[in-house]
Structures are given as structure tokens and as C-alpha cells.
């Protein structure tokens, strides 16, 4: 996730009214912690991994100039979205799995592995999602999805399988 961290005006210790403009994770981290607190307040019965999922999976990549996944994660943190979402996603990567991780493989032979994303609907109405992938230009891999649309029933779960393979 990406948070505001550039040119942030903050309190400074030289006097009661002093401020300083600071950059970096020291400024972005408090923003993210604040979003976590707001999300926890909105969903007090949710588990920690659900709060994390709500924050990470509601990021907005379109809000970052020159966005690249490797630098901006899922996008700019969106407190309004993380506090109102009713659907959280987990992957087959364990309790805090927030992203699919196929590991590192030497592609000396054909490679294919399937992982699953589980969507849990904590709300009282069904949720519908379109499912798609985007490959970077020049990618040597293919991605297969088990479906192009999924409905998660109220209080229920639905899964989408994602298969990564090497293009021939």
C-alpha cells in the first residue's frame, strides 16, 4: 500500500508552534496507522488479517502518478473505502496472505501452479466482482482464472483460482 509521505508538515520540537516539512516512511507510516485505526473502529469484530485485507485491497493505483506495482503496491491508501468495504480477500499464502506468491522457480521446463483467492463477505448483501488479469508487456507467463465474474453471497465466501504458467 502507498500513503502520503512527501512534503508532509509535522510538529517540530523547537517550540510549541514549530513545524517542519518531512518526507519518507516516517510520514507515510502514521497515515497508514491512522487508516488501520479507522478501519478497526468501523469493523470492531473483524480479525487483524481482515483489517489488513480491507486496507490493502482498497488501494487506488490511479491516484499515484507513474504507478508501478513494485513501488506502489496496490495503490494509494483509501480510508473511506477500507472502512466501508464488506468483502475481504485472503490467499492460499497463510493467515496474513494478502497477495498471491508463486515463489521463485527456474523455468527449465514447463511451469504451472494454481493458487486460490478466497473472498469473504461480512456484509448483509451479495457482492459481485468482475475478475481480470493484466500482464506486463513482454511477460513470459500466462495467467488463467477460474472465472471472469464471481458473486459472494451475504455472510458467505467464494473462491477464484489463479494459474500461472510459462508461455510456450
mmCIF file of C-alpha atoms in Angstrom:
data_model
loop_
_atom_site.group_PDB
_atom_site.id
_atom_site.type_symbol
_atom_site.label_atom_id
_atom_site.label_comp_id
_atom_site.label_asym_id
_atom_site.label_seq_id
_atom_site.Cartn_x
_atom_site.Cartn_y
_atom_site.Cartn_z
ATOM 1 C CA UNK A 1 0.000 0.000 0.000
ATOM 2 C CA UNK A 2 1.155 3.548 -0.653
ATOM 3 C CA UNK A 3 0.470 6.504 1.669
ATOM 4 C CA UNK A 4 1.193 10.245 1.574
ATOM 5 C CA UNK A 5 4.786 10.725 2.665
ATOM 6 C CA UNK A 6 6.172 13.603 0.657
ATOM 7 C CA UNK A 7 6.240 17.214 1.862
ATOM 8 C CA UNK A 8 4.186 16.482 4.991
ATOM 9 C CA UNK A 9 4.062 19.308 7.532
ATOM 10 C CA UNK A 10 4.555 17.936 11.034
ATOM 11 C CA UNK A 11 5.030 19.221 14.574
ATOM 12 C CA UNK A 12 8.635 20.037 15.421
ATOM 13 C CA UNK A 13 10.329 20.037 18.807
ATOM 14 C CA UNK A 14 11.908 23.521 18.763
ATOM 15 C CA UNK A 15 8.830 25.327 20.121
ATOM 16 C CA UNK A 16 5.146 24.765 20.830
ATOM 17 C CA UNK A 17 4.126 26.145 17.434
ATOM 18 C CA UNK A 18 7.069 24.931 15.336
ATOM 19 C CA UNK A 19 6.556 22.736 12.280
ATOM 20 C CA UNK A 20 8.848 21.047 9.826
ATOM 21 C CA UNK A 21 8.203 19.578 6.390
ATOM 22 C CA UNK A 22 9.416 15.984 6.253
ATOM 23 C CA UNK A 23 9.450 13.225 3.609
ATOM 24 C CA UNK A 24 9.539 9.438 3.629
ATOM 25 C CA UNK A 25 8.185 6.468 5.522
ATOM 26 C CA UNK A 26 8.284 8.453 8.766
ATOM 27 C CA UNK A 27 5.380 10.416 7.344
ATOM 28 C CA UNK A 28 3.633 7.636 5.386
ATOM 29 C CA UNK A 29 3.579 5.191 8.295
ATOM 30 C CA UNK A 30 1.407 7.389 10.574
ATOM 31 C CA UNK A 31 -1.079 7.832 7.724
ATOM 32 C CA UNK A 32 -1.354 4.072 7.301
ATOM 33 C CA UNK A 33 -1.616 3.502 11.066
ATOM 34 C CA UNK A 34 -4.437 6.054 11.173
ATOM 35 C CA UNK A 35 -6.262 4.261 8.376
ATOM 36 C CA UNK A 36 -5.840 0.996 10.304
ATOM 37 C CA UNK A 37 -7.351 2.621 13.414
ATOM 38 C CA UNK A 38 -10.302 3.972 11.415
ATOM 39 C CA UNK A 39 -10.846 0.602 9.728
ATOM 40 C CA UNK A 40 -10.737 -1.199 13.095
ATOM 41 C CA UNK A 41 -13.241 1.307 14.500
ATOM 42 C CA UNK A 42 -15.576 0.690 11.545
ATOM 43 C CA UNK A 43 -15.221 -3.106 11.841
ATOM 44 C CA UNK A 44 -14.562 -3.845 15.539
ATOM 45 C CA UNK A 45 -15.349 -7.557 15.282
ATOM 46 C CA UNK A 46 -13.033 -8.223 12.335
ATOM 47 C CA UNK A 47 -9.790 -10.151 12.733
ATOM 48 C CA UNK A 48 -6.461 -8.418 12.169
ATOM 49 C CA UNK A 49 -5.974 -10.167 8.824
ATOM 50 C CA UNK A 50 -9.372 -8.849 7.676
ATOM 51 C CA UNK A 51 -8.411 -5.282 8.616
ATOM 52 C CA UNK A 52 -5.169 -5.693 6.663
ATOM 53 C CA UNK A 53 -7.060 -7.057 3.668
ATOM 54 C CA UNK A 54 -9.556 -4.185 3.741
ATOM 55 C CA UNK A 55 -6.727 -1.640 3.710
ATOM 56 C CA UNK A 56 -4.518 -3.339 1.122
ATOM 57 C CA UNK A 57 -7.251 -4.354 -1.295
ATOM 58 C CA UNK A 58 -8.964 -0.978 -1.454
ATOM 59 C CA UNK A 59 -5.813 0.894 -2.548
ATOM 60 C CA UNK A 60 -6.190 3.123 -5.618
ATOM 61 C CA UNK A 61 -3.362 2.767 -8.164
ATOM 62 C CA UNK A 62 -4.921 5.504 -10.322
ATOM 63 C CA UNK A 63 -4.110 8.022 -7.563
ATOM 64 C CA UNK A 64 -0.332 7.591 -7.992
ATOM 65 C CA UNK A 65 1.478 9.356 -10.854
ATOM 66 C CA UNK A 66 3.725 6.917 -12.727
ATOM 67 C CA UNK A 67 2.291 3.976 -10.763
ATOM 68 C CA UNK A 68 4.194 0.679 -10.770
ATOM 69 C CA UNK A 69 3.120 -2.274 -8.618
ATOM 70 C CA UNK A 70 6.694 -2.837 -7.448
ATOM 71 C CA UNK A 71 6.811 0.665 -5.934
ATOM 72 C CA UNK A 72 3.197 1.461 -5.066
ATOM 73 C CA UNK A 73 1.755 -1.892 -4.008
ATOM 74 C CA UNK A 74 -1.996 -1.900 -4.518
ATOM 75 C CA UNK A 75 -2.116 1.889 -4.735
ATOM 76 C CA UNK A 76 -2.809 4.892 -2.538
ATOM 77 C CA UNK A 77 -4.459 4.044 0.782
ATOM 78 C CA UNK A 78 -8.199 4.852 0.759
ATOM 79 C CA UNK A 79 -9.649 5.280 4.267
ATOM 80 C CA UNK A 80 -13.243 5.765 3.070
ATOM 81 C CA UNK A 81 -13.069 2.514 1.095
ATOM 82 C CA UNK A 82 -11.330 0.422 3.760
ATOM 83 C CA UNK A 83 -13.892 1.467 6.367
ATOM 84 C CA UNK A 84 -16.934 0.750 4.196
ATOM 85 C CA UNK A 85 -15.896 -2.430 2.395
ATOM 86 C CA UNK A 86 -17.694 -5.574 3.484
ATOM 87 C CA UNK A 87 -15.636 -8.056 1.448
ATOM 88 C CA UNK A 88 -12.122 -9.152 2.334
ATOM 89 C CA UNK A 89 -9.724 -11.322 0.358
ATOM 90 C CA UNK A 90 -7.246 -13.925 1.527
ATOM 91 C CA UNK A 91 -4.895 -16.048 -0.500
ATOM 92 C CA UNK A 92 -3.515 -19.503 -0.054
ATOM 93 C CA UNK A 93 -0.409 -17.818 1.380
ATOM 94 C CA UNK A 94 -1.390 -18.320 5.011
ATOM 95 C CA UNK A 95 -3.133 -16.301 7.717
ATOM 96 C CA UNK A 96 -1.873 -12.910 6.518
ATOM 97 C CA UNK A 97 -1.660 -13.820 2.834
ATOM 98 C CA UNK A 98 -2.663 -10.644 1.052
ATOM 99 C CA UNK A 99 -1.161 -11.382 -2.333
ATOM 100 C CA UNK A 100 -0.554 -14.424 -4.449
ATOM 101 C CA UNK A 101 3.015 -15.644 -4.158
ATOM 102 C CA UNK A 102 4.135 -18.248 -6.633
ATOM 103 C CA UNK A 103 7.681 -18.219 -5.272
ATOM 104 C CA UNK A 104 10.792 -18.319 -7.373
ATOM 105 C CA UNK A 105 11.152 -21.054 -9.958
ATOM 106 C CA UNK A 106 13.797 -21.763 -12.525
ATOM 107 C CA UNK A 107 11.915 -22.182 -15.773
ATOM 108 C CA UNK A 108 13.936 -25.037 -17.248
ATOM 109 C CA UNK A 109 10.751 -26.888 -18.017
ATOM 110 C CA UNK A 110 7.084 -26.050 -18.340
ATOM 111 C CA UNK A 111 5.784 -24.447 -15.169
ATOM 112 C CA UNK A 112 2.244 -24.370 -13.917
ATOM 113 C CA UNK A 113 0.918 -23.699 -10.462
ATOM 114 C CA UNK A 114 -2.532 -22.774 -9.215
ATOM 115 C CA UNK A 115 -3.296 -20.703 -6.110
ATOM 116 C CA UNK A 116 -6.618 -19.554 -4.740
ATOM 117 C CA UNK A 117 -8.077 -16.240 -3.627
ATOM 118 C CA UNK A 118 -10.920 -16.556 -1.124
ATOM 119 C CA UNK A 119 -13.391 -13.676 -0.887
ATOM 120 C CA UNK A 120 -15.323 -13.435 2.390
ATOM 121 C CA UNK A 121 -18.417 -11.248 2.500
ATOM 122 C CA UNK A 122 -19.019 -9.837 6.005
ATOM 123 C CA UNK A 123 -21.998 -7.790 4.795
ATOM 124 C CA UNK A 124 -25.740 -8.377 4.533
ATOM 125 C CA UNK A 125 -25.973 -8.161 0.722
ATOM 126 C CA UNK A 126 -24.362 -10.227 -2.012
ATOM 127 C CA UNK A 127 -21.309 -8.673 -3.704
ATOM 128 C CA UNK A 128 -20.462 -9.073 -7.395
ATOM 129 C CA UNK A 129 -16.981 -8.773 -8.891
ATOM 130 C CA UNK A 130 -15.540 -8.906 -12.388
ATOM 131 C CA UNK A 131 -12.251 -10.796 -12.407
ATOM 132 C CA UNK A 132 -9.448 -9.996 -14.858
ATOM 133 C CA UNK A 133 -5.685 -10.017 -15.127
ATOM 134 C CA UNK A 134 -3.203 -7.669 -16.664
ATOM 135 C CA UNK A 135 0.152 -8.931 -17.830
ATOM 136 C CA UNK A 136 3.065 -6.556 -18.207
ATOM 137 C CA UNK A 137 4.140 -6.184 -21.814
ATOM 138 C CA UNK A 138 6.759 -8.765 -22.697
ATOM 139 C CA UNK A 139 5.780 -11.144 -19.894
ATOM 140 C CA UNK A 140 6.897 -14.710 -20.419
ATOM 141 C CA UNK A 141 3.975 -16.068 -18.419
ATOM 142 C CA UNK A 142 0.287 -16.707 -18.858
ATOM 143 C CA UNK A 143 -2.387 -16.316 -16.223
ATOM 144 C CA UNK A 144 -5.552 -18.360 -16.166
ATOM 145 C CA UNK A 145 -8.568 -17.543 -13.998
ATOM 146 C CA UNK A 146 -11.269 -19.985 -12.905
ATOM 147 C CA UNK A 147 -13.973 -17.437 -13.750
ATOM 148 C CA UNK A 148 -14.395 -13.932 -15.120
ATOM 149 C CA UNK A 149 -17.082 -12.997 -12.593
ATOM 150 C CA UNK A 150 -17.843 -14.022 -9.039
ATOM 151 C CA UNK A 151 -20.757 -13.427 -6.684
ATOM 152 C CA UNK A 152 -20.028 -13.613 -2.969
ATOM 153 C CA UNK A 153 -23.228 -14.280 -1.021
ATOM 154 C CA UNK A 154 -24.007 -12.232 2.084
ATOM 155 C CA UNK A 155 -22.183 -13.804 5.017
ATOM 156 C CA UNK A 156 -20.542 -16.294 2.670
ATOM 157 C CA UNK A 157 -17.404 -16.996 0.705
ATOM 158 C CA UNK A 158 -16.396 -17.561 -2.904
ATOM 159 C CA UNK A 159 -13.082 -18.573 -4.407
ATOM 160 C CA UNK A 160 -11.217 -17.739 -7.598
ATOM 161 C CA UNK A 161 -8.352 -19.928 -8.765
ATOM 162 C CA UNK A 162 -5.375 -18.303 -10.470
ATOM 163 C CA UNK A 163 -2.992 -20.407 -12.563
ATOM 164 C CA UNK A 164 0.441 -19.119 -13.543
ATOM 165 C CA UNK A 165 2.239 -20.847 -16.390
ATOM 166 C CA UNK A 166 5.130 -20.272 -18.743
ATOM 167 C CA UNK A 167 4.197 -19.261 -22.287
ATOM 168 C CA UNK A 168 5.449 -21.598 -24.963
#
